[in-house]
Amino acid sequence: MQTVTRSPTVFRLATRLDEIGFSDIVNIRNRIMKLRAAGATVYQFEGGEPYMDTPESIKSAMVQALKDNRTRYAPSSGINELRSAIAEKLSEKNGIPASENDVIVLNGGMQGLFGAFQSVVNPGDEVLVFSPFWTPIRDLISHCQGKTVLVPTSEARVNGFEETLASYATTQTRAIYYNTPQNPSGVVFTPDEARAVARFAQARDLIVIADEAYEDLVYDGEHFSIASLDGMWERTITCFTFSKSYAMTGWRLGYAVASEPWMTGLRKTILYSSNGVSTPTQWAGLAAINIDSNILETHRGAYRTRRDLLLAGLNELGFTCDKPAGAFYAFPDVSRISSDSREAAELLLDRAQVATVPGVVFGEHGEGHLRFSFSTSTEMIEAGLNSLRRNL
Ligand SMILES: Cc1ncc(COP(=O)(O)O)c(C=O)c1O
């Protein structure tokens, strides 16, 4: 019989995947599923998606596209009708002077971020990331064999953005990841803060990777796109998604806007990964872009009500929390029960059946905090708060 060799040096993943992990949030979800399977009530605040259903007009557009047999290969960068509608939206709403050719349609915001980091970061390059931060960003940077350098948002707000960024930048710094509204803190960067980051990027000749996934969920202040500033269009790749604005997380639809050479980088990464987005989904995306703006306004109002309800309850419980100006998360300091956020999350789950995400998942600057999503029913928020009042 022939001996088959399985050498450990062969049967191993390529080294570029060594530093890449799986999300901790998956472990939390598994724990909750187990509890629910055992018949326990769990008040769920750990999620990260809109609680409402996808609007009817978007679903009908998908059905119509299928009936019309719009089911064949589309251009890998997206159908012209959608790219042109997105370009118009970017000029009008975001102040980003884009044409159809500067837009690429993607499988969600994640694919845009993947393509953006792949297009910019070489091995050994450093990326400045405002922190606490959305965890997958570190993995996306590691996938390029780059290094994540955390810049505490609170420090930048106290000491000034340019001064703070300068204290974390080195000769290896290549880019800044700029997320507004932020996950998990709900911070919305002001136009002045965007201008300060832009001045720094221009002075140091850095690229900005902007993530505006929650652009439509702003309650205080306004959403402002850094790429709209003078001199920033050339050095910014901005990633958007349909997931949060239109309650379309499962559709996997997003887009990015950039100039050259970045657009070529994005096109290459998309061509050789998914080779584009499903054609009927793109027709549904066109209906989403053209949706009546009153629907977005109604969603925003519903989120604002939930934010205020949750915030009042958390503060009353002694979990001090800055009011999130955007997104749908509250990120209170829970050190009164434990400064170890994993322990605090366990405690809330065990004693009050309240599921949250430990702040440390979002980096060291998130320690001592828990992330509560207020994208849920007002009944769930009230019941969860009552359980905390009774059991903590
Ligand atoms: C900050 C941020 N950026 C981007 C995304 C990407 O979302 P998707 O891949 O669903 O478009 C998310 C999703 O949670 C997010 O929180």
CSV table of C-alpha atoms and ligand atoms in Angstrom, one decimal:
chain,number,residue,atom,x,y,z
A,1,MET,CA,0.0,0.0,0.0
A,2,GLN,CA,1.3,3.5,-0.8
A,3,THR,CA,2.1,5.6,2.2
A,4,VAL,CA,0.5,9.0,2.1
A,5,THR,CA,2.5,11.8,3.6
A,6,ARG,CA,0.7,14.7,5.4
A,7,SER,CA,3.4,16.9,6.4
A,8,PRO,CA,2.5,19.6,8.9
A,9,THR,CA,4.4,22.2,6.8
A,10,VAL,CA,2.1,21.4,3.9
A,11,PHE,CA,-1.2,20.9,5.7
A,12,ARG,CA,-1.4,24.4,7.1
A,13,LEU,CA,-3.1,27.6,6.1
A,14,ALA,CA,-1.2,30.2,4.1
A,15,THR,CA,0.6,32.4,6.6
A,16,ARG,CA,-1.4,35.5,5.5
A,17,LEU,CA,-4.3,34.1,7.4
A,18,ASP,CA,-2.3,33.5,10.7
A,19,GLU,CA,-3.3,36.7,12.4
A,20,ILE,CA,-6.9,36.6,11.3
A,21,GLY,CA,-9.5,35.5,13.8
A,22,PHE,CA,-13.3,34.8,13.9
A,23,SER,CA,-15.6,37.3,15.6
A,24,ASP,CA,-16.1,36.9,19.3
A,25,ILE,CA,-19.7,38.0,18.6
A,26,VAL,CA,-20.3,34.5,17.1
A,27,ASN,CA,-19.4,32.9,20.4
A,28,ILE,CA,-21.9,35.1,22.2
A,29,ARG,CA,-24.7,34.2,19.7
A,30,ASN,CA,-24.0,30.5,20.2
A,31,ARG,CA,-24.3,31.0,23.9
A,32,ILE,CA,-27.7,32.7,23.5
A,33,MET,CA,-29.0,30.1,21.1
A,34,LYS,CA,-28.1,27.4,23.7
A,35,LEU,CA,-30.0,29.3,26.5
A,36,ARG,CA,-33.0,29.8,24.3
A,37,ALA,CA,-33.0,26.2,23.2
A,38,ALA,CA,-33.1,25.3,26.9
A,39,GLY,CA,-36.3,27.4,27.2
A,40,ALA,CA,-34.8,30.6,28.8
A,41,THR,CA,-36.1,34.0,28.0
A,42,VAL,CA,-33.3,36.2,26.7
A,43,TYR,CA,-33.5,40.0,26.3
A,44,GLN,CA,-31.5,40.5,23.2
A,45,PHE,CA,-29.4,43.6,22.9
A,46,GLU,CA,-26.3,42.0,21.2
A,47,GLY,CA,-27.5,42.3,17.6
A,48,GLY,CA,-26.1,44.5,14.9
A,49,GLU,CA,-28.9,44.9,12.4
A,50,PRO,CA,-32.1,46.8,11.7
A,51,TYR,CA,-35.1,45.3,13.5
A,52,MET,CA,-37.6,46.2,10.8
A,53,ASP,CA,-38.2,44.3,7.6
A,54,THR,CA,-36.9,45.4,4.2
A,55,PRO,CA,-39.4,47.9,2.7
A,56,GLU,CA,-42.0,46.4,0.3
A,57,SER,CA,-41.0,48.4,-2.8
A,58,ILE,CA,-37.5,46.9,-2.6
A,59,LYS,CA,-38.8,43.4,-2.3
A,60,SER,CA,-41.2,43.9,-5.2
A,61,ALA,CA,-38.3,45.2,-7.4
A,62,MET,CA,-36.4,42.0,-6.8
A,63,VAL,CA,-39.5,39.9,-7.7
A,64,GLN,CA,-40.0,42.0,-10.9
A,65,ALA,CA,-36.3,41.6,-11.8
A,66,LEU,CA,-36.7,37.8,-11.6
A,67,LYS,CA,-39.9,37.8,-13.6
A,68,ASP,CA,-38.2,39.9,-16.3
A,69,ASN,CA,-35.3,37.4,-16.4
A,70,ARG,CA,-32.7,39.9,-15.2
A,71,THR,CA,-30.8,36.9,-14.1
A,72,ARG,CA,-27.7,36.9,-16.2
A,73,TYR,CA,-24.1,38.1,-15.7
A,74,ALA,CA,-24.0,41.9,-15.1
A,75,PRO,CA,-20.8,44.0,-15.5
A,76,SER,CA,-18.6,43.0,-12.6
A,77,SER,CA,-18.6,46.6,-11.3
A,78,GLY,CA,-22.4,46.8,-11.3
A,79,ILE,CA,-25.3,47.6,-13.7
A,80,ASN,CA,-25.0,51.1,-15.2
A,81,GLU,CA,-28.5,52.1,-14.0
A,82,LEU,CA,-27.6,51.5,-10.3
A,83,ARG,CA,-24.1,53.0,-10.6
A,84,SER,CA,-25.5,56.1,-12.2
A,85,ALA,CA,-28.2,56.5,-9.5
A,86,ILE,CA,-25.6,56.0,-6.8
A,87,ALA,CA,-23.3,58.7,-8.4
A,88,GLU,CA,-26.3,61.1,-8.4
A,89,LYS,CA,-27.0,60.3,-4.7
A,90,LEU,CA,-23.3,60.8,-3.8
A,91,SER,CA,-23.2,64.3,-5.5
A,92,GLU,CA,-26.5,65.5,-4.0
A,93,LYS,CA,-26.5,64.0,-0.5
A,94,ASN,CA,-22.8,63.4,0.3
A,95,GLY,CA,-21.2,66.3,-1.7
A,96,ILE,CA,-18.9,63.7,-3.3
A,97,PRO,CA,-18.3,64.7,-7.0
A,98,ALA,CA,-18.6,61.2,-8.4
A,99,SER,CA,-19.5,60.0,-11.8
A,100,GLU,CA,-20.8,56.5,-12.7
A,101,ASN,CA,-17.3,55.3,-13.4
A,102,ASP,CA,-16.1,56.2,-9.9
A,103,VAL,CA,-18.7,53.8,-8.3
A,104,ILE,CA,-18.5,50.1,-7.8
A,105,VAL,CA,-21.4,47.9,-6.6
A,106,LEU,CA,-20.4,45.4,-3.9
A,107,ASN,CA,-21.5,42.5,-1.8
A,108,GLY,CA,-22.1,44.7,1.3
A,109,GLY,CA,-19.9,47.2,3.0
A,110,MET,CA,-17.6,44.5,4.1
A,111,GLN,CA,-16.5,43.7,0.6
A,112,GLY,CA,-15.8,47.4,0.0
A,113,LEU,CA,-13.6,47.6,3.0
A,114,PHE,CA,-11.9,44.4,2.0
A,115,GLY,CA,-11.1,45.8,-1.4
A,116,ALA,CA,-10.1,49.2,0.0
A,117,PHE,CA,-7.5,47.8,2.4
A,118,GLN,CA,-6.3,45.3,-0.2
A,119,SER,CA,-5.8,48.2,-2.6
A,120,VAL,CA,-3.9,50.4,-0.2
A,121,VAL,CA,-2.0,48.5,2.5
A,122,ASN,CA,1.3,46.7,1.8
A,123,PRO,CA,3.0,44.3,4.3
A,124,GLY,CA,4.4,46.4,7.2
A,125,ASP,CA,2.3,49.4,6.5
A,126,GLU,CA,0.5,50.9,9.5
A,127,VAL,CA,-3.2,52.1,9.5
A,128,LEU,CA,-4.5,54.6,12.1
A,129,VAL,CA,-7.9,53.4,13.5
A,130,PHE,CA,-10.1,55.5,15.8
A,131,SER,CA,-10.9,53.3,18.8
A,132,PRO,CA,-13.0,51.6,20.1
A,133,PHE,CA,-13.5,50.3,16.6
A,134,TRP,CA,-15.6,47.8,14.6
A,135,THR,CA,-13.5,44.6,15.1
A,136,PRO,CA,-13.3,43.2,11.6
A,137,ILE,CA,-11.2,46.2,10.6
A,138,ARG,CA,-8.1,44.7,12.4
A,139,ASP,CA,-8.6,41.4,10.5
A,140,LEU,CA,-8.9,43.2,7.2
A,141,ILE,CA,-5.7,45.1,7.9
A,142,SER,CA,-4.0,41.9,9.1
A,143,HIS,CA,-5.0,40.2,5.9
A,144,CYS,CA,-2.8,42.7,4.1
A,145,GLN,CA,0.0,42.0,6.6
A,146,GLY,CA,-0.4,45.5,7.8
A,147,LYS,CA,-0.5,46.8,11.4
A,148,THR,CA,-3.5,48.3,13.2
A,149,VAL,CA,-2.5,51.4,15.3
A,150,LEU,CA,-5.3,52.4,17.6
A,151,VAL,CA,-6.1,56.1,18.2
A,152,PRO,CA,-8.5,56.6,21.1
A,153,THR,CA,-11.4,58.8,19.8
A,154,SER,CA,-11.9,60.3,23.2
A,155,GLU,CA,-8.2,61.4,23.3
A,156,ALA,CA,-8.6,63.0,19.9
A,157,ARG,CA,-11.7,64.9,21.0
A,158,VAL,CA,-9.9,66.2,24.1
A,159,ASN,CA,-6.4,66.9,22.8
A,160,GLY,CA,-7.2,67.7,19.1
A,161,PHE,CA,-7.4,65.4,16.1
A,162,GLU,CA,-4.2,66.6,14.4
A,163,GLU,CA,-2.1,66.5,17.6
A,164,THR,CA,-3.4,63.1,18.5
A,165,LEU,CA,-3.0,61.5,15.1
A,166,ALA,CA,0.5,62.9,15.0
A,167,SER,CA,1.4,61.2,18.2
A,168,TYR,CA,0.4,57.8,16.8
A,169,ALA,CA,1.8,58.2,13.3
A,170,THR,CA,5.2,56.9,12.2
A,171,THR,CA,7.1,56.7,8.9
A,172,GLN,CA,5.2,53.5,8.2
A,173,THR,CA,1.8,55.1,8.4
A,174,ARG,CA,-0.1,54.7,5.1
A,175,ALA,CA,-3.8,55.2,5.9
A,176,ILE,CA,-6.5,56.3,8.3
A,177,TYR,CA,-9.7,54.3,8.8
A,178,TYR,CA,-12.4,56.9,9.4
A,179,ASN,CA,-15.8,55.5,10.5
A,180,THR,CA,-18.7,57.9,11.1
A,181,PRO,CA,-21.2,57.3,12.7
A,182,GLN,CA,-19.1,54.9,14.7
A,183,ASN,CA,-19.7,51.3,15.8
A,184,PRO,CA,-19.7,50.7,18.8
A,185,SER,CA,-19.7,54.2,20.4
A,186,GLY,CA,-22.3,56.0,18.2
A,187,VAL,CA,-19.9,58.9,17.9
A,188,VAL,CA,-20.6,61.1,14.8
A,189,PHE,CA,-17.6,63.1,13.7
A,190,THR,CA,-18.4,66.8,13.1
A,191,PRO,CA,-17.5,68.6,9.9
A,192,ASP,CA,-14.7,70.4,11.9
A,193,GLU,CA,-13.3,67.0,13.0
A,194,ALA,CA,-13.5,65.8,9.4
A,195,ARG,CA,-11.5,68.9,8.4
A,196,ALA,CA,-8.9,68.3,11.0
A,197,VAL,CA,-8.4,64.6,9.9
A,198,ALA,CA,-8.3,65.8,6.3
A,199,ARG,CA,-5.6,68.4,7.0
A,200,PHE,CA,-3.6,65.7,8.7
A,201,ALA,CA,-4.0,63.2,5.8
A,202,GLN,CA,-2.9,65.8,3.3
A,203,ALA,CA,0.0,67.0,5.4
A,204,ARG,CA,1.3,63.4,5.8
A,205,ASP,CA,0.2,62.2,2.3
A,206,LEU,CA,-2.1,59.5,3.7
A,207,ILE,CA,-5.0,57.6,2.2
A,208,VAL,CA,-8.4,57.7,4.0
A,209,ILE,CA,-10.6,54.7,4.1
A,210,ALA,CA,-14.0,56.1,5.1
A,211,ASP,CA,-16.8,53.8,6.4
A,212,GLU,CA,-20.2,55.5,6.3
A,213,ALA,CA,-22.3,52.4,6.9
A,214,TYR,CA,-24.6,54.3,9.3
A,215,GLU,CA,-24.9,57.5,7.3
A,216,ASP,CA,-28.7,57.6,7.5
A,217,LEU,CA,-28.8,56.9,11.3
A,218,VAL,CA,-27.8,60.2,12.8
A,219,TYR,CA,-30.0,61.8,15.6
A,220,ASP,CA,-27.8,64.7,16.7
A,221,GLY,CA,-25.7,66.8,14.3
A,222,GLU,CA,-25.3,65.8,10.7
A,223,HIS,CA,-23.6,63.2,8.6
A,224,PHE,CA,-20.6,64.6,6.8
A,225,SER,CA,-18.5,62.8,4.2
A,226,ILE,CA,-14.8,63.5,4.5
A,227,ALA,CA,-14.4,62.9,0.7
A,228,SER,CA,-16.5,66.0,0.0
A,229,LEU,CA,-13.6,68.2,1.3
A,230,ASP,CA,-11.2,70.0,-1.0
A,231,GLY,CA,-8.3,67.7,-1.9
A,232,MET,CA,-9.9,64.6,-0.3
A,233,TRP,CA,-11.6,63.1,-3.2
A,234,GLU,CA,-8.3,61.8,-4.6
A,235,ARG,CA,-7.1,60.3,-1.4
A,236,THR,CA,-10.4,58.8,0.0
A,237,ILE,CA,-12.1,55.5,-0.7
A,238,THR,CA,-15.6,55.7,0.8
A,239,CYS,CA,-17.5,52.5,1.6
A,240,PHE,CA,-21.3,52.5,1.9
A,241,THR,CA,-23.9,49.7,2.5
A,242,PHE,CA,-27.6,49.1,1.9
A,243,SER,CA,-27.6,47.0,5.1
A,244,LYS,CA,-28.5,49.6,7.7
A,245,SER,CA,-30.2,52.4,5.8
A,246,TYR,CA,-32.7,50.1,4.1
A,247,ALA,CA,-32.8,47.1,6.5
A,248,MET,CA,-31.1,44.9,3.9
A,249,THR,CA,-28.4,43.1,5.9
A,250,GLY,CA,-29.1,39.7,4.3
A,251,TRP,CA,-29.1,41.0,0.8
A,252,ARG,CA,-25.4,41.7,0.9
A,253,LEU,CA,-25.4,44.9,-1.1
A,254,GLY,CA,-23.1,47.9,-0.8
A,255,TYR,CA,-20.9,50.2,-2.9
A,256,ALA,CA,-17.7,52.2,-2.8
A,257,VAL,CA,-16.7,55.4,-4.4
A,258,ALA,CA,-13.1,56.3,-5.3
A,259,SER,CA,-10.8,57.8,-7.9
A,260,GLU,CA,-7.8,56.1,-9.5
A,261,PRO,CA,-5.7,54.2,-8.8
A,262,TRP,CA,-8.1,52.9,-6.0
A,263,MET,CA,-11.0,52.1,-8.3
A,264,THR,CA,-8.7,49.8,-10.4
A,265,GLY,CA,-7.7,48.1,-7.1
A,266,LEU,CA,-11.4,47.7,-6.1
A,267,ARG,CA,-12.3,46.3,-9.5
A,268,LYS,CA,-9.5,43.7,-9.4
A,269,THR,CA,-10.4,42.5,-5.9
A,270,ILE,CA,-14.1,42.2,-6.8
A,271,LEU,CA,-13.5,40.6,-10.2
A,272,TYR,CA,-11.4,37.8,-8.7
A,273,SER,CA,-13.5,37.2,-5.6
A,274,SER,CA,-17.3,37.4,-6.2
A,275,ASN,CA,-17.1,38.8,-9.8
A,276,GLY,CA,-19.9,41.2,-8.9
A,277,VAL,CA,-23.2,41.2,-7.1
A,278,SER,CA,-26.3,39.1,-8.0
A,279,THR,CA,-28.1,40.9,-10.9
A,280,PRO,CA,-31.7,40.9,-9.4
A,281,THR,CA,-30.3,42.2,-6.1
A,282,GLN,CA,-28.9,45.1,-8.0
A,283,TRP,CA,-32.3,46.0,-9.4
A,284,ALA,CA,-33.7,45.9,-5.9
A,285,GLY,CA,-30.8,48.2,-4.9
A,286,LEU,CA,-32.0,50.7,-7.5
A,287,ALA,CA,-35.5,50.7,-5.9
A,288,ALA,CA,-33.8,51.3,-2.5
A,289,ILE,CA,-31.8,54.3,-3.8
A,290,ASN,CA,-35.0,55.8,-5.2
A,291,ILE,CA,-37.0,55.1,-2.1
A,292,ASP,CA,-39.3,57.8,-0.6
A,293,SER,CA,-37.1,59.7,1.9
A,294,ASN,CA,-40.0,59.7,4.3
A,295,ILE,CA,-39.4,56.0,5.0
A,296,LEU,CA,-35.8,56.7,6.1
A,297,GLU,CA,-37.1,59.6,8.2
A,298,THR,CA,-39.7,57.3,9.9
A,299,HIS,CA,-37.0,54.7,10.6
A,300,ARG,CA,-34.7,57.4,12.0
A,301,GLY,CA,-37.5,58.6,14.3
A,302,ALA,CA,-38.2,55.0,15.5
A,303,TYR,CA,-34.5,54.6,16.3
A,304,ARG,CA,-34.4,57.9,18.2
A,305,THR,CA,-37.3,56.9,20.4
A,306,ARG,CA,-35.5,53.6,21.2
A,307,ARG,CA,-32.2,55.3,21.9
A,308,ASP,CA,-33.8,57.7,24.4
A,309,LEU,CA,-35.7,54.9,26.1
A,310,LEU,CA,-32.6,52.8,26.5
A,311,LEU,CA,-30.3,55.7,27.5
A,312,ALA,CA,-32.7,56.9,30.3
A,313,GLY,CA,-32.9,53.3,31.7
A,314,LEU,CA,-29.1,52.7,31.6
A,315,ASN,CA,-28.2,56.0,33.2
A,316,GLU,CA,-30.8,55.4,35.9
A,317,LEU,CA,-29.2,52.0,36.6
A,318,GLY,CA,-25.8,53.7,37.1
A,319,PHE,CA,-24.4,52.6,33.7
A,320,THR,CA,-23.2,56.0,32.6
A,321,CYS,CA,-23.5,56.5,28.9
A,322,ASP,CA,-22.8,59.3,26.5
A,323,LYS,CA,-25.7,59.8,24.2
A,324,PRO,CA,-24.9,58.1,20.9
A,325,ALA,CA,-25.4,60.7,18.2
A,326,GLY,CA,-25.7,58.0,15.5
A,327,ALA,CA,-25.8,54.3,14.6
A,328,PHE,CA,-28.0,52.1,16.9
A,329,TYR,CA,-25.7,51.2,19.8
A,330,ALA,CA,-25.3,52.5,23.3
A,331,PHE,CA,-21.9,51.9,24.9
A,332,PRO,CA,-22.2,52.5,28.6
A,333,ASP,CA,-19.5,52.3,31.2
A,334,VAL,CA,-20.4,49.2,33.3
A,335,SER,CA,-17.4,49.3,35.6
A,336,ARG,CA,-19.7,49.6,38.6
A,337,ILE,CA,-20.4,45.9,38.2
A,338,SER,CA,-17.1,44.8,36.7
A,339,SER,CA,-14.2,46.5,34.9
A,340,ASP,CA,-13.8,43.3,33.0
A,341,SER,CA,-16.4,43.6,30.3
A,342,ARG,CA,-16.5,39.9,29.5
A,343,GLU,CA,-17.3,39.3,33.2
A,344,ALA,CA,-19.9,42.1,33.1
A,345,ALA,CA,-21.6,40.6,30.0
A,346,GLU,CA,-21.7,37.2,31.7
A,347,LEU,CA,-23.2,38.7,34.8
A,348,LEU,CA,-26.0,40.5,32.9
A,349,LEU,CA,-26.7,37.3,31.0
A,350,ASP,CA,-26.7,35.0,34.1
A,351,ARG,CA,-28.6,37.3,36.5
A,352,ALA,CA,-30.9,39.2,34.2
A,353,GLN,CA,-30.9,37.2,30.9
A,354,VAL,CA,-29.8,40.4,29.2
A,355,ALA,CA,-27.5,39.7,26.2
A,356,THR,CA,-24.9,42.3,25.2
A,357,VAL,CA,-21.5,42.4,23.6
A,358,PRO,CA,-18.4,42.9,25.9
A,359,GLY,CA,-16.7,46.2,25.0
A,360,VAL,CA,-13.2,44.6,24.9
A,361,VAL,CA,-14.3,42.9,21.7
A,362,PHE,CA,-14.0,46.4,20.1
A,363,GLY,CA,-10.4,46.8,21.3
A,364,GLU,CA,-8.7,47.7,24.5
A,365,HIS,CA,-10.3,51.2,24.6
A,366,GLY,CA,-13.7,49.4,24.8
A,367,GLU,CA,-12.9,47.6,28.1
A,368,GLY,CA,-15.2,48.5,31.0
A,369,HIS,CA,-18.1,49.0,28.6
A,370,LEU,CA,-20.9,46.9,27.1
A,371,ARG,CA,-22.5,47.4,23.7
A,372,PHE,CA,-26.3,47.4,23.8
A,373,SER,CA,-28.1,47.6,20.5
A,374,PHE,CA,-31.3,49.6,20.6
A,375,SER,CA,-32.4,48.2,17.2
A,376,THR,CA,-35.2,46.2,18.8
A,377,SER,CA,-38.8,46.7,19.9
A,378,THR,CA,-39.6,49.2,22.6
A,379,GLU,CA,-41.2,46.2,24.5
A,380,MET,CA,-37.9,44.4,24.4
A,381,ILE,CA,-36.0,47.5,25.7
A,382,GLU,CA,-38.5,48.0,28.5
A,383,ALA,CA,-38.5,44.3,29.5
A,384,GLY,CA,-34.7,44.1,29.4
A,385,LEU,CA,-34.4,47.2,31.6
A,386,ASN,CA,-37.0,45.9,34.1
A,387,SER,CA,-35.0,42.6,34.3
A,388,LEU,CA,-31.8,44.6,35.0
A,389,ARG,CA,-33.7,46.7,37.7
A,390,ARG,CA,-35.0,43.5,39.4
A,391,ASN,CA,-31.9,41.3,39.2
A,392,LEU,CA,-28.7,43.4,39.4
B,1,LIG,C1,-19.0,50.1,11.0
B,1,LIG,C2,-19.5,49.1,10.1
B,1,LIG,N1,-19.0,49.1,8.8
B,1,LIG,C3,-19.4,48.3,7.9
B,1,LIG,C4,-20.3,47.3,8.2
B,1,LIG,C5,-20.7,46.3,7.0
B,1,LIG,O1,-21.9,45.9,6.9
B,1,LIG,P1,-22.4,45.0,5.6
B,1,LIG,O2,-21.2,44.2,5.3
B,1,LIG,O3,-23.6,44.3,6.1
B,1,LIG,O4,-22.7,46.0,4.5
B,1,LIG,C6,-20.9,47.2,9.5
B,1,LIG,C7,-21.8,46.1,9.8
B,1,LIG,O5,-22.1,45.9,11.0
B,1,LIG,C8,-20.4,48.1,10.4
B,1,LIG,O6,-20.9,48.1,11.7
